Amino acid sequence: MMLAVIARRLAAALPTLAGVVVVTFLLTRALPGDPAAYFAGPAATREAVEQIRAQLGLDRSLGMQFLGYLRELARGDLGLSITTGQPVLSDIVARLPASAELTLLALLFAALAGISLGVLAALRPNGWLDNLCRVIATLGVCLPAFFTGLLLIYVFYYLLGWAPAPLGRLNAFAAPPPHVTGFFLIDSLLAGQGETFRSALAQILLPALSLGIFAVAPIARITRGSMLAVMSSDFIRAARAHGLSGRTVVIAYALRNALLPVVTTLGMVFSFLLGANVLIEKVFAWPGIGSYAVEALIASDYAPVQGFVMTMGFLYVLLNLAIDLLYRVIDPRMEVTA
Amino acid sequence: MNDVAAATLVQAAARAAPRVPVLEVADLSVEFRTRSGTVRALDGVSLQVHRGECLGVVGESGSGKSVTAYAVMRLLDPAARITGGRITFGGMDMLGAGDADLADLRGRELSMIFQNPRASLNPIRPVGTQIADVLLRHGGVTRAQAPARAAALLAEVGIPDPERRARAYPFELSGGMCQRVGIALALACRPALLIADEPTTGLDVTTQAVIMDLVLGLARARGMATVLITHDLGLATEYCDSIAVMHAGHVVETAPTAALFATPRHPYTARLIGATPRPGLALGDLASIAGSLPDLRREDLPACRFLDRCERARPDCAAAPLPRRTEAARMVACRYPL
Ligand SMILES: Nc1ncnc2c1ncn2[C@@H]1O[C@H](COP(=O)(O)OP(=O)(O)O)[C@@H](O)[C@H]1O
Ligand SMILES: [Mg+2]
């Protein structure tokens, strides 16, 4: 049953993925800058640049370039990065865990904070928590994530000195833990390296907070509205008429029902986070795929940008699949309507 | 209040003085504060139900039947205010009771079944689990015993194959089956009083009779007191020992069923009887009730809220107070009764 659903969803995602492939190809061709000139260097002659252009295949027609691109994709070849000299695929595979760890932690933080705030606000509409919620929502909309990041660095690193320097995933003296998942927080625990875990946690806290804060507001708002609607429904009155305790009514009865629209929102919020990630990684010198893409973009290096957008497309499809499955776990009614 | 004390309260009261009502509502008034004004939903409502008795509360939609039931359960909306009167259940003052005591009482001594059976069940929790929730709260069963007890309760309300149905979700059951689950939930802990708020409205006619027989059969077998709320005077006549007729937030007449039918004293009761199908009466003879309920937000509501619809109205009918004549087991709230 579950497998059939997964297969159906993946099949439905194929057109999206095809679209991602076409758009990434066209987008990078439309970007300003001449990679051949960049690669050849400022002192190169016109002939040298043309030679390199031919080497890179950039002198062929757009259609021919696209066919070549597809052939390479089919082989799992995302091309070479001109700046790092490495295959883009291996660059991305090496940097993806850093981005994933940061984004997932930010999402976890945003979900916990947003859902708790939303529930508390709904239990006492127009109470002080409800008003706090509204303030956070407004701030979250006004302040871009990278600005929050800079602000947090200024306060917690520069003024208070509580946070370590915003320079990557570990402090300069710690070595990465043995690679299992690529998530330093998990790998260091698996290897029993308490010191490494502490360093990784200290480094990731600020970027995860700056990324997560702006997702708290939409989650809290949706949770509040959905909780208010559920709390006034017949079955909640009935549950209370049967004497169920406040905790059971709020958590097992109301919240689980109220989470259904929240889960849908989480998907959208996650894709926002993926976007905001790019700037946050730059601000915190985080060695993820976002900062990789920005550096490549500045250098007119097509292949990594292409690879990055494609990776995002795939992540987005996978994420929606995960959300869909989670929804099914919570809501038994989905099986009939699907 | 501890469990044992509460459990014996009602029985003790019944033993000591057999004619002490299980539930007594005296002079109850309820208002709703809304943006468009104050709705005076109940005004001086008085009711009594004795052990083993069934009281029918009859009136057209909007007359305050559900508000009365929710007030007794102490489950009114936050916008509601109880502005006067007393509610005594098993000797306990329901208006003075604390939230914890009330929650202990609900579902154990005082239960309710609702009009819309499917909407009154948690849509994403198996029905057996919902019954187990109530049993674990009040029933003195262990987590291991609860599923078997829940299935036994489902069998008691006539659900075939109860072990399998216990795992079903409300959307997988028919309306009649959902109402059987609602009955099982309400009667799980053998309460002293059951309030059934339009338990069969929305079910098809054959199911209606089956459900009514089931509820009243179980109530009689257990010596429970029952309040049957319905807009259908015919249904109330069939099942109830006495009937209270409600109109626009007033109880306009209370009488033993046979007496009410033989000699209605309030003009509204007479009209209700005229509008009720019964053997030997052609459909064409059924009178419909002219006019509609007054707007309960009006500042200048007359003392008699039936005034505008009454063909016997005289000028002094509008003057306060609304006379309530009590003789033997009957009460009528009319200055010039039939
Ligand atoms: N939450 C509420 N806010 C405002 N008015 C209400 C509310 N609930 C009930 N009322 C009003 O109280 C009156 C009685 O309603 P109700 O008890 O539901 O009638 P019924 O006899 O059909 O059960 C109606 O006039 C209704 O508009
Ligand atoms: Mg009602």
XYZ file of C-alpha atoms and ligand atoms in Angstrom:
704
model
C 0.000 0.000 0.000
C 2.636 2.480 1.138
C 4.996 1.307 -1.646
C 2.294 1.800 -4.264
C 1.743 5.335 -2.972
C 5.480 6.080 -3.131
C 5.712 4.726 -6.682
C 2.692 6.741 -7.786
C 4.044 9.928 -6.230
C 7.485 9.469 -7.794
C 5.900 8.891 -11.203
C 3.841 12.052 -10.744
C 7.040 13.945 -9.917
C 8.740 13.022 -13.227
C 7.388 16.017 -15.200
C 8.546 18.322 -12.384
C 12.020 16.836 -12.536
C 12.117 17.118 -16.340
C 11.128 20.766 -15.946
C 13.945 21.274 -13.446
C 16.444 19.809 -15.944
C 15.315 22.097 -18.794
C 15.100 25.205 -16.638
C 18.524 24.720 -15.062
C 20.061 24.298 -18.503
C 18.433 27.428 -19.931
C 18.914 29.488 -16.790
C 22.634 28.983 -16.604
C 22.983 29.780 -20.329
C 21.061 32.988 -19.768
C 23.309 34.125 -16.920
C 25.683 37.000 -17.659
C 29.421 36.364 -17.873
C 31.536 34.271 -20.255
C 32.917 31.140 -18.622
C 35.472 30.625 -21.394
C 36.935 34.084 -20.814
C 36.889 33.548 -17.033
C 38.607 30.174 -17.344
C 41.236 31.438 -19.761
C 42.177 34.279 -17.442
C 42.534 38.012 -18.052
C 45.790 37.745 -20.053
C 44.533 35.199 -22.633
C 44.436 35.987 -26.322
C 41.242 35.837 -28.353
C 42.420 32.529 -29.942
C 43.086 30.975 -26.545
C 39.579 31.895 -25.356
C 38.000 30.414 -28.491
C 40.019 27.243 -28.007
C 38.779 26.857 -24.460
C 35.236 27.625 -25.601
C 35.510 24.684 -28.004
C 36.944 22.480 -25.280
C 33.991 23.278 -23.007
C 31.588 22.595 -25.895
C 30.241 26.137 -25.651
C 30.694 26.825 -29.395
C 28.004 24.327 -30.389
C 24.343 25.182 -30.914
C 22.065 25.355 -27.850
C 20.226 22.203 -28.946
C 23.460 20.236 -29.320
C 24.642 21.497 -25.940
C 21.363 20.362 -24.365
C 21.633 16.875 -25.898
C 25.170 16.588 -24.606
C 23.983 17.770 -21.221
C 21.283 15.099 -21.116
C 23.782 12.385 -22.133
C 26.072 13.380 -19.273
C 23.197 13.569 -16.818
C 22.168 10.050 -17.738
C 25.661 8.905 -16.806
C 25.381 10.744 -13.455
C 27.902 13.286 -14.702
C 27.123 16.843 -13.620
C 30.273 18.203 -15.221
C 33.411 19.694 -13.713
C 33.606 22.745 -11.526
C 36.007 25.184 -13.131
C 36.829 26.760 -9.744
C 37.465 23.644 -7.648
C 38.585 21.413 -10.515
C 36.476 18.595 -9.021
C 33.458 16.776 -10.477
C 30.354 18.738 -9.402
C 28.636 15.560 -8.239
C 31.352 14.713 -5.720
C 31.510 18.347 -4.548
C 27.765 18.340 -3.912
C 27.763 14.927 -2.251
C 30.544 16.110 0.058
C 28.765 19.365 0.962
C 25.125 18.234 1.058
C 25.208 16.841 4.651
C 26.350 20.226 5.996
C 23.364 21.954 4.370
C 20.937 19.192 5.276
C 22.003 19.168 8.926
C 21.612 22.941 9.165
C 18.251 23.087 7.395
C 16.748 20.114 9.238
C 17.821 21.478 12.617
C 16.346 24.856 11.700
C 13.107 23.169 10.634
C 13.005 21.125 13.855
C 13.501 24.272 15.905
C 10.908 26.198 13.917
C 8.366 23.352 14.136
C 8.782 22.870 17.901
C 8.670 26.582 18.664
C 5.924 27.363 16.137
C 3.618 24.511 17.132
C 3.982 25.149 20.873
C 3.409 28.876 20.448
C 0.427 28.281 18.168
C -1.194 25.813 20.582
C -0.670 28.055 23.608
C -1.983 31.077 21.712
C -5.094 29.132 20.653
C -5.826 27.948 24.198
C -5.984 31.584 25.372
C -6.997 33.691 22.372
C -5.960 37.332 22.900
C -3.852 36.420 25.944
C -0.272 37.703 26.264
C 1.148 34.660 24.465
C -1.222 35.243 21.581
C 0.021 38.827 21.339
C 3.657 37.719 21.564
C 2.892 35.350 18.720
C 1.615 38.231 16.629
C 4.748 40.290 17.339
C 7.034 37.406 16.359
C 5.009 36.872 13.203
C 5.404 40.514 12.207
C 9.126 40.583 12.991
C 9.661 37.310 11.142
C 8.107 38.818 8.044
C 10.054 42.094 8.293
C 13.539 40.767 8.984
C 15.299 38.776 6.265
C 17.062 35.660 7.550
C 20.584 36.897 6.738
C 19.915 40.079 8.722
C 18.800 38.024 11.746
C 21.996 36.033 11.264
C 24.197 39.140 11.305
C 22.304 40.484 14.318
C 22.761 37.233 16.258
C 26.486 37.179 15.403
C 26.841 40.779 16.538
C 25.098 40.130 19.861
C 26.234 36.635 20.789
C 29.729 36.541 19.272
C 30.928 40.157 19.163
C 29.170 41.725 22.183
C 28.629 38.825 24.598
C 31.275 36.391 23.403
C 28.988 33.423 24.125
C 29.047 31.983 20.634
C 32.149 30.788 18.752
C 33.396 32.587 15.636
C 30.955 32.030 12.744
C 33.480 30.074 10.708
C 32.032 26.744 9.642
C 30.899 23.532 11.256
C 33.654 22.958 13.879
C 36.177 25.102 15.721
C 39.711 25.137 14.349
C 41.033 22.539 16.800
C 38.373 19.852 16.327
C 38.622 17.177 13.643
C 35.453 15.965 11.887
C 34.009 12.779 13.374
C 34.246 9.520 11.365
C 31.793 9.740 8.459
C 28.571 7.766 8.968
C 25.626 10.057 8.184
C 27.634 13.192 7.402
C 25.706 14.976 10.182
C 28.378 16.027 12.685
C 25.933 16.095 15.603
C 24.954 12.476 14.992
C 28.341 11.136 13.879
C 30.157 12.599 16.896
C 27.636 10.980 19.231
C 27.952 7.655 17.408
C 31.735 7.841 17.825
C 31.352 8.900 21.467
C 33.280 12.155 20.876
C 31.695 14.499 23.409
C 34.090 17.366 22.710
C 33.415 17.268 18.961
C 29.652 17.133 19.613
C 29.844 20.213 21.815
C 31.866 22.097 19.221
C 29.495 21.106 16.395
C 26.482 22.126 18.474
C 28.014 25.486 19.405
C 28.766 26.177 15.737
C 25.379 25.166 14.352
C 23.212 26.869 16.977
C 23.317 30.435 15.649
C 22.899 29.659 11.944
C 20.093 27.194 12.716
C 18.368 29.800 14.894
C 18.660 32.563 12.281
C 17.337 30.212 9.630
C 14.576 28.828 11.863
C 13.292 32.050 13.416
C 11.665 33.286 10.290
C 9.847 29.981 9.846
C 8.410 30.091 13.389
C 5.840 32.708 12.464
C 4.031 30.941 9.604
C 3.978 27.648 11.519
C 2.636 29.312 14.679
C -0.020 31.162 12.715
C -1.282 28.060 10.923
C -1.204 26.015 14.145
C -3.165 28.670 16.027
C -5.889 28.953 13.397
C -6.191 25.242 12.935
C -6.215 24.613 16.706
C -8.950 27.227 17.229
C -11.107 25.613 14.553
C -10.622 22.116 15.962
C -11.188 23.180 19.581
C -14.657 24.467 18.701
C -15.682 21.319 16.837
C -18.311 18.846 18.009
C -15.958 16.012 18.837
C -13.930 18.150 21.251
C -17.107 19.082 23.130
C -18.008 15.398 23.127
C -14.562 14.387 24.399
C -14.967 16.841 27.262
C -18.513 15.569 27.892
C -16.969 12.137 28.423
C -14.727 13.633 31.082
C -11.419 13.194 29.260
C -8.660 15.203 30.930
C -7.548 18.539 29.530
C -4.238 17.042 28.410
C -5.855 14.195 26.498
C -8.343 16.565 24.890
C -5.713 19.101 23.828
C -2.957 16.741 22.711
C -4.483 13.411 21.651
C -7.738 14.843 20.298
C -7.280 18.476 19.248
C -3.600 18.799 18.349
C -3.384 15.649 16.241
C -6.309 16.858 14.158
C -4.964 20.392 14.038
C -1.577 19.159 12.780
C -2.933 18.097 9.395
C -2.777 21.570 7.797
C 0.454 22.258 9.712
C 2.177 19.295 8.065
C 1.246 20.702 4.667
C 2.703 24.063 5.687
C 5.922 22.397 6.840
C 6.611 21.395 3.234
C 6.267 24.962 2.055
C 8.316 26.298 4.954
C 11.070 23.794 4.211
C 11.356 25.004 0.650
C 11.627 28.603 1.935
C 14.383 27.426 4.250
C 16.244 25.803 1.363
C 16.254 29.183 -0.352
C 17.207 31.220 2.710
C 19.947 28.688 3.408
C 22.072 30.113 0.589
C 22.588 33.453 2.328
C 22.865 32.040 5.833
C 25.638 29.693 4.701
C 27.466 32.660 3.233
C 27.082 34.670 6.475
C 28.316 31.814 8.701
C 30.956 30.447 6.279
C 29.032 27.201 6.345
C 30.564 24.687 3.909
C 27.258 23.589 2.366
C 25.879 23.504 -1.163
C 24.371 26.979 -0.831
C 27.689 28.765 -0.330
C 29.175 26.485 -3.025
C 26.546 27.677 -5.496
C 27.001 31.344 -4.604
C 30.765 31.168 -5.105
C 30.310 29.386 -8.441
C 27.717 31.910 -9.553
C 30.060 34.817 -8.831
C 32.753 33.052 -10.858
C 30.423 32.397 -13.837
C 30.981 28.683 -13.209
C 27.895 27.047 -14.823
C 28.154 23.412 -13.820
C 27.990 23.795 -10.017
C 25.054 26.205 -10.285
C 23.262 23.742 -12.524
C 24.059 20.908 -10.138
C 22.847 22.974 -7.190
C 19.499 23.879 -8.737
C 19.014 20.267 -9.786
C 19.800 19.028 -6.268
C 17.270 21.490 -4.865
C 14.680 20.212 -7.333
C 15.268 16.623 -6.241
C 15.235 17.569 -2.555
C 11.965 19.375 -3.074
C 10.366 16.342 -4.713
C 11.673 14.004 -1.996
C 10.468 16.371 0.687
C 6.974 16.521 -0.709
C 6.942 12.756 -0.822
C 7.951 12.624 2.847
C 5.245 15.140 3.773
C 2.689 13.130 1.853
C 3.632 9.945 3.683
C 3.595 11.722 7.057
C 0.120 13.060 6.273
C -1.048 9.549 5.523
C 0.337 8.285 8.825
C -1.626 10.955 10.715
C -4.841 10.870 8.698
C -6.401 7.445 8.072
C -8.979 8.980 5.729
C -6.331 9.634 3.062
C -6.261 5.987 1.989
C -9.776 6.086 0.575
C -9.567 9.423 -1.169
C -6.187 8.760 -2.811
C -13.822 15.077 45.537
C -12.533 11.519 45.678
C -13.901 8.810 43.422
C -15.735 6.721 45.966
C -17.490 9.697 47.486
C -18.689 10.904 44.108
C -19.780 7.430 43.013
C -21.915 6.868 46.064
C -23.303 10.363 46.119
C -26.116 9.765 43.695
C -27.076 6.349 45.027
C -27.065 7.603 48.599
C -29.288 10.495 47.658
C -31.649 8.132 45.874
C -31.855 5.721 48.840
C -32.376 8.345 51.477
C -35.309 10.033 49.760
C -36.660 8.271 46.701
C -38.383 11.403 45.373
C -35.285 13.589 45.381
C -34.617 14.234 41.712
C -31.301 13.082 40.214
C -31.142 16.346 38.330
C -32.833 19.551 39.305
C -32.545 22.709 37.233
C -34.176 25.700 38.913
C -34.765 29.100 37.369
C -31.726 28.847 35.097
C -30.830 31.828 32.914
C -28.073 31.888 30.289
C -26.881 34.716 28.058
C -24.453 34.810 25.152
C -22.388 37.920 24.630
C -22.057 38.380 20.897
C -20.853 41.206 18.704
C -24.438 41.883 17.607
C -25.855 42.012 21.124
C -26.702 39.855 24.104
C -28.657 36.698 23.281
C -30.930 35.858 26.199
C -30.932 32.147 25.336
C -32.471 30.770 28.567
C -34.735 32.589 30.974
C -35.898 30.951 34.197
C -35.706 27.351 32.987
C -36.726 24.718 35.563
C -36.602 20.936 35.073
C -36.534 17.834 37.244
C -35.630 14.235 36.448
C -35.920 11.319 38.826
C -34.096 8.020 38.895
C -35.418 5.552 36.309
C -37.432 8.288 34.616
C -37.291 9.707 31.121
C -37.961 13.401 30.653
C -38.587 14.716 27.171
C -37.506 18.251 26.333
C -39.411 19.320 23.231
C -39.358 22.500 21.185
C -38.568 23.742 17.717
C -35.000 24.408 16.646
C -33.485 27.404 18.459
C -35.674 27.110 21.548
C -32.713 26.517 23.883
C -32.696 22.744 24.300
C -29.009 22.245 23.559
C -28.008 25.275 25.615
C -29.874 23.735 28.574
C -28.022 20.447 28.083
C -24.615 22.147 27.796
C -25.346 24.246 30.884
C -26.099 21.084 32.872
C -22.864 19.502 31.599
C -21.088 22.809 32.283
C -19.815 22.752 28.708
C -21.167 26.055 27.448
C -19.136 28.111 24.964
C -16.801 30.726 26.448
C -19.214 33.430 25.199
C -21.971 32.101 27.482
C -22.703 33.354 30.985
C -24.988 31.704 33.505
C -26.765 34.725 34.953
C -28.992 33.029 37.478
C -30.515 29.856 38.876
C -29.303 26.554 40.291
C -28.322 23.180 38.874
C -28.223 20.334 41.367
C -27.055 16.891 40.307
C -27.141 14.069 42.839
C -27.178 16.642 45.631
C -24.116 18.408 44.201
C -24.202 22.087 43.257
C -23.078 22.026 39.620
C -22.608 25.781 39.370
C -20.255 25.929 42.338
C -18.235 22.863 41.364
C -14.581 23.177 40.293
C -13.262 22.126 36.881
C -11.531 19.007 38.207
C -14.665 17.781 40.018
C -16.761 18.429 36.931
C -14.348 16.521 34.687
C -14.473 13.630 37.161
C -18.250 13.627 37.040
C -18.647 13.899 33.284
C -18.682 10.595 31.476
C -18.935 8.706 34.751
C -22.075 9.946 36.535
C -23.377 12.331 33.911
C -23.157 11.520 30.221
C -24.347 12.877 26.950
C -24.965 11.676 23.417
C -25.005 14.124 20.581
C -27.027 15.036 17.541
C -24.428 14.484 14.846
C -22.911 11.107 15.705
C -20.028 11.103 13.217
C -18.924 14.685 13.943
C -18.973 13.859 17.653
C -16.255 11.256 17.243
C -12.558 11.988 16.769
C -12.159 11.449 13.000
C -8.587 10.136 13.151
C -8.746 7.815 16.159
C -10.099 4.248 16.016
C -13.474 4.067 17.782
C -12.279 1.312 20.131
C -9.391 3.531 21.232
C -11.833 6.369 21.930
C -13.885 4.087 24.170
C -10.677 2.895 25.826
C -9.746 6.550 26.511
C -12.961 6.976 28.510
C -12.514 3.655 30.328
C -8.941 4.508 31.276
C -10.094 7.879 32.549
C -12.937 6.596 34.745
C -13.500 2.904 34.356
C -10.853 1.518 36.665
C -9.423 -0.723 33.934
C -5.746 -1.240 33.109
C -4.235 -0.405 29.752
C -4.138 -4.147 28.982
C -7.814 -4.704 29.812
C -9.154 -1.615 28.026
C -9.373 -2.991 24.438
C -11.337 -6.063 25.499
C -13.706 -3.936 27.617
C -14.166 -1.546 24.692
C -15.080 -4.438 22.383
C -17.503 -5.779 25.004
C -19.189 -2.365 25.173
C -19.495 -2.287 21.389
C -21.143 -5.715 21.535
C -23.550 -4.416 24.201
C -24.818 -1.679 21.881
C -25.412 -4.267 19.180
C -22.396 -3.787 16.938
C -21.592 -7.070 15.176
C -17.975 -8.246 15.009
C -16.931 -5.783 17.760
C -13.203 -6.671 17.822
C -12.859 -5.706 14.163
C -15.139 -2.647 14.416
C -13.124 -1.406 17.383
C -10.258 -0.787 14.966
C -12.460 1.125 12.497
C -12.402 4.898 12.094
C -15.657 6.891 12.180
C -15.555 7.472 8.403
C -15.676 3.714 7.895
C -18.944 3.346 9.847
C -22.537 4.277 8.972
C -24.328 7.067 10.857
C -26.298 4.525 12.868
C -23.120 2.644 13.777
C -21.465 5.917 14.828
C -24.415 6.676 17.111
C -24.109 3.196 18.636
C -20.464 4.042 19.344
C -21.628 7.345 20.869
C -24.016 5.403 23.130
C -21.271 2.974 24.114
C -19.037 5.944 24.997
C -21.740 7.640 27.063
C -22.786 4.496 28.916
C -19.295 2.992 29.337
C -19.098 3.940 33.005
C -22.779 3.375 33.873
C -23.768 6.988 34.572
C -26.747 7.995 36.735
C -28.015 10.473 34.164
C -27.927 10.419 30.391
C -28.711 13.466 28.281
C -29.536 12.533 24.697
C -29.572 15.637 22.471
C -31.525 14.780 19.306
C -29.839 11.361 19.173
C -31.635 10.244 16.022
C -31.961 13.423 13.983
C -30.281 12.805 10.657
C -30.631 9.030 10.815
C -33.097 7.186 8.571
C -36.453 6.245 10.087
C -35.788 2.548 10.725
C -32.416 3.286 12.318
C -34.100 5.979 14.444
C -36.436 3.469 16.073
C -33.649 0.942 16.623
C -31.383 3.536 18.252
C -34.181 4.902 20.458
C -35.122 1.401 21.624
C -31.477 0.695 22.361
C -30.911 3.863 24.410
C -34.134 3.708 26.388
C -33.844 -0.071 26.854
C -30.370 0.266 28.370
C -31.481 3.251 30.450
C -34.459 1.389 31.876
C -32.444 -1.770 32.534
C -29.927 0.241 34.534
C -32.408 2.479 36.340
C -30.792 5.584 34.851
C -32.476 8.934 34.595
C -32.716 10.118 30.981
C -33.303 13.494 29.374
C -34.406 13.057 25.772
C -34.057 16.275 23.800
C -35.976 16.336 20.526
C -37.926 18.619 18.244
C -40.273 15.707 17.557
C -43.158 15.626 20.059
C -44.266 12.267 18.642
C -40.925 10.700 19.491
C -40.984 12.142 23.015
C -44.534 10.870 23.576
C -43.485 7.379 22.629
C -40.536 7.157 25.028
C -40.912 9.679 27.852
C -42.716 9.647 31.202
C -43.077 13.400 31.279
C -42.421 16.237 28.874
C -41.170 19.803 29.166
C -42.101 22.030 26.229
C -39.596 24.780 25.457
C -40.148 27.926 23.415
C -37.604 30.715 22.907
C -35.647 29.994 26.086
C -38.676 29.429 28.320
C -40.133 26.171 29.562
C -43.776 26.926 28.714
C -45.331 23.716 29.979
C -44.321 20.627 31.947
C -46.625 17.640 32.440
C -46.793 13.842 32.510
C -46.926 12.678 28.902
C -50.514 11.413 28.898
C -51.841 14.525 30.641
C -49.966 16.818 28.291
C -51.539 15.122 25.305
C -55.023 14.883 26.775
C -55.265 18.448 28.086
C -52.529 20.742 26.791
C -52.737 24.024 28.701
C -50.267 26.247 26.856
C -51.343 27.422 23.389
C -47.887 26.497 22.024
C -48.249 22.919 23.317
C -51.649 22.696 21.669
C -50.133 23.845 18.381
C -47.277 21.351 18.694
C -49.785 18.549 19.217
C -51.726 19.774 16.214
C -48.546 19.592 14.148
C -47.604 16.088 15.249
C -48.577 13.173 13.009
C -50.396 10.412 14.856
C -52.559 7.422 13.918
C -55.976 8.368 12.579
C -54.933 11.820 11.466
C -54.568 12.585 7.787
C -51.465 14.511 6.721
C -53.721 17.340 5.512
C -55.030 17.863 9.035
C -51.543 18.639 10.350
C -51.337 22.281 11.297
C -47.972 23.919 10.918
C -46.902 26.394 13.573
C -47.290 29.921 12.267
C -44.711 32.616 12.898
C -41.178 32.172 14.105
C -39.190 32.478 17.318
C -38.585 36.072 18.434
C -35.064 37.474 18.093
C -33.543 36.769 21.511
C -31.227 39.788 21.171
C -34.186 42.186 21.334
C -34.030 44.654 24.230
C -37.842 44.787 24.549
C -38.617 41.052 24.699
C -42.126 40.695 26.176
C -42.477 38.616 29.339
C -44.278 35.989 27.265
C -42.048 35.218 24.296
C -44.898 33.417 22.498
C -46.967 36.589 22.434
C -46.442 37.493 18.766
C -47.503 34.028 17.594
C -50.427 33.565 19.958
C -54.029 33.958 18.790
C -55.196 34.257 22.420
C -52.855 37.106 23.290
C -54.260 39.976 25.335
C -52.668 43.352 26.091
C -51.478 42.402 29.590
C -49.610 39.307 28.312
C -46.542 41.456 27.612
C -46.271 42.592 31.217
C -43.711 41.014 33.521
C -43.492 38.712 35.320
C -44.267 35.663 33.236
C -46.778 33.778 35.412
C -45.817 30.175 36.159
C -48.794 28.179 37.478
C -47.927 24.932 39.237
C -50.514 22.333 40.200
C -49.752 18.697 41.074
C -47.161 17.485 38.569
C -47.933 20.160 36.018
C -46.615 23.623 35.266
C -47.794 26.103 32.669
C -46.302 29.519 31.942
C -49.306 31.423 30.593
C -51.560 34.154 31.945
C -54.602 32.768 30.142
C -54.043 29.007 29.767
C -56.394 26.712 27.862
N -22.472 30.166 20.960
C -23.599 30.892 20.843
N -23.542 32.216 20.648
C -24.660 32.956 20.516
N -25.908 32.442 20.567
C -26.043 31.129 20.767
C -24.901 30.274 20.905
N -25.344 29.009 21.079
C -26.696 29.070 21.054
N -27.118 30.335 20.862
C -28.520 30.798 20.777
O -29.260 30.214 21.814
C -30.545 29.854 21.356
C -30.838 28.411 21.656
O -30.004 27.574 20.866
P -30.012 25.991 21.009
O -30.022 25.607 22.432
O -28.887 25.470 20.201
O -31.376 25.575 20.324
P -31.960 24.113 20.116
O -33.230 24.088 20.875
O -32.208 23.994 18.657
O -30.963 23.132 20.608
C -30.594 30.193 19.881
O -31.255 31.428 19.738
C -29.163 30.342 19.500
O -29.019 31.315 18.501
Mg -29.921 21.622 19.516
